[in-house]
Amino acid sequence: MKTIKHTLCALAALCVASAALPWSAEAALVGISMPSNERGRWLDDGNEMKMGLEAAGHQTILAFAGANDVKLQQQQLDEMLDKGAQYLIISCVDNKSLGAQLNKAHQKGVKVIAYDRLLLDTEALDYYVSFDSVFVGKIMGRYIAGMLNLDESGEVPNIEFCQGSPVDQNATYVWEGSMAELQPYLDRQRLNCPSGETSLEQTNVMYWNRTKAYERMKKLIASQDYHPGKKRLDAVLAASDGIAAGVIDALREAGYDSSNMPIVVGQDCDKINVAMMIKGLQSMSVFKDTRELSLVAVSMVDALSKNLEVPLNDTEHYNNGKKVIPSYLLDPDIVTTESLKEVLFDTGYYDIEVFSDEEYLNKTVAAPEHK
Ligand code: GAL
């Protein structure tokens, strides 16, 4: 982790230095395309990049693709290209849906960075910046194995899976990482999945959507008769916090509360889920600091615009189906109720005052109307 923090300090220094230069010759127009305006993290990612790029003297066009709207994302990218964007930073809704826009970008000499989510089956991609999502899945699997004491306990706990979006490569990575940890226990019958659904095809949740996760969990509750005092459910692996929230909504409806909630893990440390952790509804979330990720993307563009060396730390492992994409990967952190303060509040990511307000917490963990 230290190395990453050091690298980020160096990257931050690069941005500050560039802000002090007479940069007008290198000032670029950068299109930032985020997949959704429904969830806190993408708003933060987008706004942080906008601020960082503008502080370094660049201009930006920032767009959010509504509620995971593929067509809207295509249109927004077309508009950015028509307005003369020289760089595109894209977090896609659907990893194979932007071929036409990416080809157009490359024909115009525009450099493309895949942000957080890899763009697949295209030559027209230059860089990838993300967190190591296989490691995210491993953190989830290891945490569940530890909490259920799978190496030592004589009991065979029950688990269900709600994995990520089938059109997001991160879902495959998280699934791979989590199953690398948990499949051996399933194979040795130290862990049981009563529905038998463990593959990504069977367990995915389209667009990592809370309502879709709620519906999947409702179905599992009905088919397996999971209820407090009835059939036991010990853990649910939810691949993101949006999914975890939907799972928890369904479990609460089935009668679970903080006293008997199965272990539920997620990823992102969304505000809702931080509140759920404080209220004892969610056990763990994998934290991917959007401040770090956005800083790397900003530094990449800034370096490219000045013909400087682009920050990269992986030029081998990320093949998008057409070629290996030069990448910068960050390491995620685990956050539990014990480490919340240190990782999220002490670092200023969230304001502890906000999360100390009981009224705010109750409002935040309330289930929305799922329709
Ligand atoms: C993934 C991302 C996760 C989470 C999820 C839901 O691509 O890696 O951190 O944000 O999307 O939007």
Tab-separated table of C-alpha atoms and ligand atoms in Angstrom:
chain	number	residue	atom	x	y	z
A	1	MET	CA	0.000	0.000	0.000
A	2	LYS	CA	2.904	2.282	0.818
A	3	THR	CA	4.247	2.164	-2.715
A	4	ILE	CA	0.872	3.178	-4.065
A	5	LYS	CA	0.601	6.083	-1.653
A	6	HIS	CA	4.123	7.169	-2.640
A	7	THR	CA	3.321	6.938	-6.313
A	8	LEU	CA	0.190	8.964	-5.741
A	9	CYS	CA	2.164	11.630	-3.920
A	10	ALA	CA	4.455	11.811	-6.928
A	11	LEU	CA	1.456	12.028	-9.248
A	12	ALA	CA	-0.098	14.754	-7.129
A	13	ALA	CA	3.163	16.693	-7.251
A	14	LEU	CA	3.124	16.356	-11.017
A	15	CYS	CA	-0.318	17.943	-11.176
A	16	VAL	CA	0.651	20.767	-8.858
A	17	ALA	CA	3.821	21.384	-10.849
A	18	SER	CA	1.902	21.453	-14.083
A	19	ALA	CA	-0.608	23.912	-12.652
A	20	ALA	CA	2.263	26.301	-12.038
A	21	LEU	CA	3.616	26.088	-15.594
A	22	PRO	CA	2.645	28.372	-18.447
A	23	TRP	CA	0.695	25.437	-19.797
A	24	SER	CA	-1.495	27.103	-22.367
A	25	ALA	CA	0.388	25.354	-25.183
A	26	GLU	CA	-0.554	21.979	-23.709
A	27	ALA	CA	-4.035	22.822	-22.440
A	28	ALA	CA	-6.378	20.122	-23.658
A	29	LEU	CA	-10.107	19.562	-23.971
A	30	VAL	CA	-10.997	16.387	-22.083
A	31	GLY	CA	-14.299	14.511	-22.285
A	32	ILE	CA	-15.237	12.674	-19.073
A	33	SER	CA	-18.012	10.131	-19.551
A	34	MET	CA	-19.428	8.436	-16.431
A	35	PRO	CA	-22.002	5.610	-16.564
A	36	SER	CA	-24.660	6.846	-14.198
A	37	ASN	CA	-25.857	9.787	-12.158
A	38	GLU	CA	-27.781	7.547	-9.797
A	39	ARG	CA	-25.008	6.682	-7.397
A	40	GLY	CA	-22.693	8.819	-5.305
A	41	ARG	CA	-19.473	7.284	-6.494
A	42	TRP	CA	-19.776	8.181	-10.177
A	43	LEU	CA	-20.750	11.747	-9.324
A	44	ASP	CA	-17.667	11.972	-7.110
A	45	ASP	CA	-15.367	10.352	-9.692
A	46	GLY	CA	-16.574	12.675	-12.447
A	47	ASN	CA	-16.423	15.857	-10.383
A	48	GLU	CA	-13.023	15.030	-8.915
A	49	MET	CA	-11.551	14.531	-12.401
A	50	LYS	CA	-13.151	17.725	-13.638
A	51	MET	CA	-11.671	19.692	-10.750
A	52	GLY	CA	-8.254	18.045	-11.078
A	53	LEU	CA	-8.028	18.614	-14.815
A	54	GLU	CA	-9.193	22.195	-14.577
A	55	ALA	CA	-6.702	22.868	-11.773
A	56	ALA	CA	-3.995	21.603	-14.144
A	57	GLY	CA	-5.177	24.060	-16.788
A	58	HIS	CA	-7.282	21.806	-19.004
A	59	GLN	CA	-10.885	22.188	-20.101
A	60	THR	CA	-13.477	19.504	-19.559
A	61	ILE	CA	-16.841	18.261	-20.758
A	62	LEU	CA	-18.372	16.092	-18.044
A	63	ALA	CA	-21.373	13.864	-18.758
A	64	PHE	CA	-23.254	11.174	-16.825
A	65	ALA	CA	-25.201	8.589	-18.815
A	66	GLY	CA	-28.459	8.967	-16.857
A	67	ALA	CA	-29.487	5.693	-15.296
A	68	ASN	CA	-26.997	3.397	-17.050
A	69	ASP	CA	-28.302	4.447	-20.440
A	70	VAL	CA	-26.127	2.970	-23.197
A	71	LYS	CA	-27.614	5.110	-25.992
A	72	LEU	CA	-27.199	8.276	-23.971
A	73	GLN	CA	-23.560	7.430	-23.300
A	74	GLN	CA	-22.993	6.919	-27.041
A	75	GLN	CA	-24.620	10.282	-27.808
A	76	GLN	CA	-22.640	12.070	-25.123
A	77	LEU	CA	-19.376	10.681	-26.492
A	78	ASP	CA	-20.341	11.697	-30.039
A	79	GLU	CA	-20.995	15.209	-28.760
A	80	MET	CA	-17.638	15.355	-26.983
A	81	LEU	CA	-15.876	14.324	-30.175
A	82	ASP	CA	-17.852	16.831	-32.233
A	83	LYS	CA	-16.835	19.576	-29.813
A	84	GLY	CA	-13.166	18.688	-30.351
A	85	ALA	CA	-12.275	16.666	-27.247
A	86	GLN	CA	-8.638	15.492	-27.502
A	87	TYR	CA	-8.853	12.946	-24.683
A	88	LEU	CA	-11.700	10.759	-23.503
A	89	ILE	CA	-11.922	9.251	-20.025
A	90	ILE	CA	-14.692	6.670	-20.109
A	91	SER	CA	-16.355	4.476	-17.523
A	92	CYS	CA	-18.733	2.463	-19.655
A	93	VAL	CA	-22.253	1.224	-18.934
A	94	ASP	CA	-21.721	-1.717	-21.281
A	95	ASN	CA	-18.200	-2.844	-22.132
A	96	LYS	CA	-18.809	-3.671	-25.799
A	97	SER	CA	-21.250	-0.938	-26.770
A	98	LEU	CA	-18.996	1.981	-27.637
A	99	GLY	CA	-17.130	0.580	-30.664
A	100	ALA	CA	-18.348	3.233	-33.122
A	101	GLN	CA	-17.440	6.132	-30.805
A	102	LEU	CA	-14.046	4.649	-29.956
A	103	ASN	CA	-13.188	4.114	-33.628
A	104	LYS	CA	-14.234	7.656	-34.409
A	105	ALA	CA	-12.032	8.891	-31.542
A	106	HIS	CA	-9.002	7.035	-32.847
A	107	GLN	CA	-9.565	8.231	-36.400
A	108	LYS	CA	-9.370	11.768	-35.004
A	109	GLY	CA	-6.211	10.973	-33.005
A	110	VAL	CA	-8.061	11.229	-29.688
A	111	LYS	CA	-6.502	9.208	-26.838
A	112	VAL	CA	-8.921	7.036	-24.878
A	113	ILE	CA	-8.592	5.997	-21.228
A	114	ALA	CA	-10.891	3.326	-19.798
A	115	TYR	CA	-11.718	4.451	-16.268
A	116	ASP	CA	-12.471	1.782	-13.647
A	117	ARG	CA	-14.152	-0.479	-16.240
A	118	LEU	CA	-12.231	-2.043	-19.122
A	119	LEU	CA	-13.578	-1.521	-22.658
A	120	LEU	CA	-13.582	-4.845	-24.474
A	121	ASP	CA	-13.010	-6.058	-28.029
A	122	THR	CA	-11.609	-2.821	-29.371
A	123	GLU	CA	-8.237	-1.709	-30.721
A	124	ALA	CA	-9.269	1.876	-30.098
A	125	LEU	CA	-8.296	1.989	-26.434
A	126	ASP	CA	-5.008	3.423	-25.165
A	127	TYR	CA	-4.917	3.100	-21.376
A	128	TYR	CA	-6.776	1.566	-18.464
A	129	VAL	CA	-6.863	2.898	-14.911
A	130	SER	CA	-8.637	0.963	-12.186
A	131	PHE	CA	-8.478	-0.933	-8.941
A	132	ASP	CA	-7.506	-4.586	-8.933
A	133	SER	CA	-10.992	-6.122	-9.013
A	134	VAL	CA	-9.796	-9.726	-8.737
A	135	PHE	CA	-8.267	-8.652	-5.433
A	136	VAL	CA	-11.596	-6.995	-4.477
A	137	GLY	CA	-13.271	-10.399	-4.904
A	138	LYS	CA	-10.505	-12.100	-2.922
A	139	ILE	CA	-10.929	-9.660	-0.043
A	140	MET	CA	-14.663	-10.478	-0.013
A	141	GLY	CA	-14.115	-14.240	-0.137
A	142	ARG	CA	-11.405	-14.207	2.536
A	143	TYR	CA	-13.503	-12.059	4.825
A	144	ILE	CA	-16.487	-14.416	4.565
A	145	ALA	CA	-14.278	-17.487	5.055
A	146	GLY	CA	-12.760	-15.874	8.159
A	147	MET	CA	-16.047	-14.682	9.653
A	148	LEU	CA	-17.655	-18.091	9.118
A	149	ASN	CA	-14.551	-19.762	10.513
A	150	LEU	CA	-14.565	-22.170	7.565
A	151	ASP	CA	-11.114	-23.580	8.309
A	152	GLU	CA	-12.042	-24.734	11.772
A	153	SER	CA	-15.764	-24.864	12.343
A	154	GLY	CA	-17.532	-28.230	12.213
A	155	GLU	CA	-20.699	-26.584	10.894
A	156	VAL	CA	-21.453	-26.074	7.217
A	157	PRO	CA	-22.803	-22.528	6.797
A	158	ASN	CA	-25.144	-21.443	3.995
A	159	ILE	CA	-24.182	-18.759	1.489
A	160	GLU	CA	-25.817	-17.112	-1.544
A	161	PHE	CA	-24.245	-14.946	-4.243
A	162	CYS	CA	-25.340	-11.729	-5.955
A	163	GLN	CA	-22.559	-10.902	-8.382
A	164	GLY	CA	-22.039	-7.845	-10.594
A	165	SER	CA	-23.269	-6.638	-13.971
A	166	PRO	CA	-22.768	-9.079	-16.861
A	167	VAL	CA	-21.789	-6.188	-19.156
A	168	ASP	CA	-19.040	-4.941	-16.839
A	169	GLN	CA	-15.690	-6.745	-16.912
A	170	ASN	CA	-15.202	-5.918	-13.222
A	171	ALA	CA	-18.034	-8.333	-12.440
A	172	THR	CA	-16.005	-11.147	-14.003
A	173	TYR	CA	-12.898	-10.116	-12.065
A	174	VAL	CA	-14.760	-9.886	-8.740
A	175	TRP	CA	-16.444	-13.223	-9.403
A	176	GLU	CA	-13.078	-14.847	-10.243
A	177	GLY	CA	-11.440	-13.462	-7.096
A	178	SER	CA	-14.292	-14.384	-4.776
A	179	MET	CA	-14.654	-17.906	-6.158
A	180	ALA	CA	-10.885	-18.485	-6.003
A	181	GLU	CA	-11.310	-18.104	-2.252
A	182	LEU	CA	-14.688	-19.780	-1.697
A	183	GLN	CA	-14.925	-22.548	-4.320
A	184	PRO	CA	-12.448	-24.794	-2.433
A	185	TYR	CA	-14.728	-24.667	0.629
A	186	LEU	CA	-17.793	-25.412	-1.521
A	187	ASP	CA	-15.926	-28.333	-3.109
A	188	ARG	CA	-14.947	-29.772	0.274
A	189	GLN	CA	-18.489	-29.233	1.598
A	190	ARG	CA	-17.316	-26.878	4.301
A	191	LEU	CA	-19.616	-24.280	2.802
A	192	ASN	CA	-23.004	-24.817	1.187
A	193	CYS	CA	-24.854	-22.787	-1.440
A	194	PRO	CA	-28.447	-24.063	-1.084
A	195	SER	CA	-29.694	-22.561	-4.379
A	196	GLY	CA	-26.755	-24.176	-6.175
A	197	GLU	CA	-26.277	-20.877	-8.029
A	198	THR	CA	-22.627	-19.954	-8.036
A	199	SER	CA	-21.759	-19.105	-11.649
A	200	LEU	CA	-21.658	-15.528	-12.902
A	201	GLU	CA	-24.420	-16.360	-15.396
A	202	GLN	CA	-26.724	-17.509	-12.591
A	203	THR	CA	-25.944	-14.851	-10.016
A	204	ASN	CA	-25.298	-11.604	-11.910
A	205	VAL	CA	-27.222	-8.404	-11.233
A	206	MET	CA	-27.642	-6.232	-14.340
A	207	TYR	CA	-26.027	-2.782	-13.966
A	208	TRP	CA	-25.272	-3.583	-10.296
A	209	ASN	CA	-28.798	-2.285	-9.697
A	210	ARG	CA	-30.264	-2.159	-6.175
A	211	THR	CA	-33.802	-3.081	-7.225
A	212	LYS	CA	-32.598	-5.980	-9.363
A	213	ALA	CA	-30.526	-7.232	-6.429
A	214	TYR	CA	-33.586	-6.904	-4.187
A	215	GLU	CA	-35.595	-8.988	-6.670
A	216	ARG	CA	-32.924	-11.695	-6.863
A	217	MET	CA	-32.714	-11.876	-3.061
A	218	LYS	CA	-36.532	-12.008	-2.763
A	219	LYS	CA	-36.540	-14.987	-5.124
A	220	LEU	CA	-33.836	-16.744	-3.126
A	221	ILE	CA	-35.717	-16.090	0.128
A	222	ALA	CA	-38.915	-17.507	-1.381
A	223	SER	CA	-37.345	-20.561	-3.032
A	224	GLN	CA	-35.146	-21.466	-0.045
A	225	ASP	CA	-37.494	-20.282	2.708
A	226	TYR	CA	-34.783	-18.238	4.430
A	227	HIS	CA	-36.212	-16.525	7.510
A	228	PRO	CA	-34.987	-15.884	11.024
A	229	GLY	CA	-35.855	-18.992	12.992
A	230	LYS	CA	-36.415	-21.040	9.803
A	231	LYS	CA	-33.770	-22.086	7.278
A	232	ARG	CA	-30.441	-20.442	8.117
A	233	LEU	CA	-28.682	-18.064	5.808
A	234	ASP	CA	-25.210	-17.197	7.061
A	235	ALA	CA	-23.724	-14.993	4.346
A	236	VAL	CA	-24.488	-13.190	1.110
A	237	LEU	CA	-21.685	-12.159	-1.180
A	238	ALA	CA	-22.926	-8.972	-2.841
A	239	ALA	CA	-20.454	-7.737	-5.424
A	240	SER	CA	-21.072	-4.030	-4.805
A	241	ASP	CA	-22.706	-1.773	-2.270
A	242	GLY	CA	-25.658	-1.045	-4.567
A	243	ILE	CA	-26.271	-4.792	-4.700
A	244	ALA	CA	-25.689	-5.181	-0.948
A	245	ALA	CA	-28.313	-2.492	-0.274
A	246	GLY	CA	-30.910	-4.369	-2.365
A	247	VAL	CA	-30.021	-7.644	-0.640
A	248	ILE	CA	-30.389	-6.014	2.794
A	249	ASP	CA	-33.742	-4.455	1.795
A	250	ALA	CA	-35.053	-7.941	0.939
A	251	LEU	CA	-33.601	-9.548	4.071
A	252	ARG	CA	-35.159	-6.868	6.302
A	253	GLU	CA	-38.506	-7.487	4.666
A	254	ALA	CA	-38.063	-11.177	5.516
A	255	GLY	CA	-37.632	-10.252	9.172
A	256	TYR	CA	-33.870	-9.920	9.594
A	257	ASP	CA	-32.473	-7.000	11.587
A	258	SER	CA	-29.127	-6.031	13.055
A	259	SER	CA	-29.415	-8.779	15.678
A	260	ASN	CA	-29.620	-11.675	13.228
A	261	MET	CA	-28.526	-10.320	9.836
A	262	PRO	CA	-26.393	-12.716	7.768
A	263	ILE	CA	-22.910	-11.472	6.866
A	264	VAL	CA	-23.364	-9.186	3.858
A	265	VAL	CA	-20.318	-7.800	2.063
A	266	GLY	CA	-20.155	-5.171	-0.666
A	267	GLN	CA	-17.784	-2.783	-2.405
A	268	ASP	CA	-17.447	1.015	-2.738
A	269	CYS	CA	-18.237	2.341	0.752
A	270	ASP	CA	-21.248	4.206	-0.607
A	271	LYS	CA	-22.823	6.534	1.973
A	272	ILE	CA	-25.905	4.310	2.241
A	273	ASN	CA	-23.763	1.297	3.029
A	274	VAL	CA	-21.551	3.128	5.489
A	275	ALA	CA	-24.779	3.994	7.307
A	276	MET	CA	-25.816	0.330	7.018
A	277	MET	CA	-22.492	-0.753	8.547
A	278	ILE	CA	-22.896	1.682	11.426
A	279	LYS	CA	-26.441	0.335	11.996
A	280	GLY	CA	-25.172	-3.258	12.030
A	281	LEU	CA	-26.910	-4.284	8.784
A	282	GLN	CA	-23.865	-4.718	6.543
A	283	SER	CA	-20.604	-6.295	7.711
A	284	MET	CA	-17.959	-5.101	5.299
A	285	SER	CA	-17.335	-3.053	2.190
A	286	VAL	CA	-14.264	-2.917	-0.026
A	287	PHE	CA	-13.096	0.665	-0.318
A	288	LYS	CA	-11.831	1.994	-3.622
A	289	ASP	CA	-10.765	5.566	-2.993
A	290	THR	CA	-12.172	7.603	-5.883
A	291	ARG	CA	-9.779	10.424	-4.982
A	292	GLU	CA	-6.837	8.148	-5.848
A	293	LEU	CA	-8.388	6.754	-9.011
A	294	SER	CA	-9.366	10.135	-10.388
A	295	LEU	CA	-5.903	11.491	-9.610
A	296	VAL	CA	-4.279	8.766	-11.699
A	297	ALA	CA	-6.580	9.495	-14.651
A	298	VAL	CA	-5.905	13.233	-14.377
A	299	SER	CA	-2.155	12.584	-14.222
A	300	MET	CA	-2.319	10.360	-17.307
A	301	VAL	CA	-4.022	13.027	-19.389
A	302	ASP	CA	-1.751	15.731	-18.039
A	303	ALA	CA	1.361	13.691	-18.867
A	304	LEU	CA	0.073	12.885	-22.357
A	305	SER	CA	-0.692	16.534	-23.051
A	306	LYS	CA	2.878	17.492	-22.144
A	307	ASN	CA	4.550	14.540	-23.827
A	308	LEU	CA	5.751	13.279	-20.461
A	309	GLU	CA	5.940	9.674	-19.325
A	310	VAL	CA	2.478	8.286	-18.558
A	311	PRO	CA	2.129	6.688	-15.094
A	312	LEU	CA	1.741	2.927	-15.611
A	313	ASN	CA	2.336	-0.068	-13.357
A	314	ASP	CA	0.940	-2.993	-15.378
A	315	THR	CA	1.686	-3.620	-19.031
A	316	GLU	CA	0.971	-7.360	-19.060
A	317	HIS	CA	-2.268	-8.458	-17.466
A	318	TYR	CA	-5.150	-6.500	-18.936
A	319	ASN	CA	-6.047	-7.898	-22.328
A	320	ASN	CA	-9.308	-6.499	-23.672
A	321	GLY	CA	-9.793	-9.240	-26.257
A	322	LYS	CA	-7.852	-7.362	-28.926
A	323	LYS	CA	-4.661	-6.272	-27.206
A	324	VAL	CA	-2.939	-5.780	-23.880
A	325	ILE	CA	-3.844	-2.366	-22.498
A	326	PRO	CA	-1.134	-0.423	-20.614
A	327	SER	CA	-2.659	0.089	-17.187
A	328	TYR	CA	-2.383	1.649	-13.775
A	329	LEU	CA	-3.927	-0.488	-11.050
A	330	LEU	CA	-4.559	0.532	-7.462
A	331	ASP	CA	-5.078	-1.695	-4.439
A	332	PRO	CA	-8.414	-1.606	-2.618
A	333	ASP	CA	-8.798	-1.566	1.182
A	334	ILE	CA	-11.120	-3.486	3.447
A	335	VAL	CA	-13.545	-1.484	5.601
A	336	THR	CA	-15.448	-2.947	8.536
A	337	THR	CA	-17.172	-1.176	11.426
A	338	GLU	CA	-13.839	-1.347	13.268
A	339	SER	CA	-11.862	0.377	10.504
A	340	LEU	CA	-14.514	2.848	9.276
A	341	LYS	CA	-13.186	5.691	11.352
A	342	GLU	CA	-9.573	5.273	10.329
A	343	VAL	CA	-10.138	4.698	6.602
A	344	LEU	CA	-13.131	6.908	5.827
A	345	PHE	CA	-13.470	9.575	8.492
A	346	ASP	CA	-9.889	10.296	9.597
A	347	THR	CA	-8.806	10.645	5.967
A	348	GLY	CA	-11.595	13.148	5.300
A	349	TYR	CA	-13.358	10.961	2.737
A	350	TYR	CA	-16.584	11.381	4.678
A	351	ASP	CA	-17.527	13.745	7.473
A	352	ILE	CA	-17.876	11.889	10.764
A	353	GLU	CA	-20.372	14.508	12.000
A	354	VAL	CA	-22.836	13.523	9.265
A	355	PHE	CA	-22.647	9.864	10.232
A	356	SER	CA	-23.063	10.640	13.938
A	357	ASP	CA	-26.575	11.947	13.334
A	358	GLU	CA	-29.101	9.222	14.175
A	359	GLU	CA	-31.827	10.821	12.095
A	360	TYR	CA	-29.562	10.880	9.027
A	361	LEU	CA	-28.605	7.236	9.586
A	362	ASN	CA	-32.215	6.089	9.877
A	363	LYS	CA	-33.249	7.992	6.780
A	364	THR	CA	-30.272	6.700	4.814
A	365	VAL	CA	-30.787	3.006	5.580
A	366	ALA	CA	-34.528	3.102	4.834
A	367	ALA	CA	-35.465	0.948	1.846
A	368	PRO	CA	-36.706	2.826	-1.222
A	369	GLU	CA	-39.858	1.736	-2.977
A	370	HIS	CA	-38.677	-1.031	-5.323
A	371	LYS	CA	-40.580	-0.920	-8.581
B	1	GAL	C1	-18.028	-1.462	-10.970
B	1	GAL	C2	-17.072	-0.831	-10.050
B	1	GAL	C3	-17.549	-0.970	-8.654
B	1	GAL	C4	-18.944	-0.474	-8.513
B	1	GAL	C5	-19.831	-1.029	-9.580
B	1	GAL	C6	-21.206	-0.453	-9.513
B	1	GAL	O1	-17.572	-1.325	-12.251
B	1	GAL	O2	-15.814	-1.434	-10.180
B	1	GAL	O3	-16.683	-0.271	-7.809
B	1	GAL	O4	-18.945	0.913	-8.500
B	1	GAL	O5	-19.271	-0.827	-10.830
B	1	GAL	O6	-21.337	0.781	-10.116
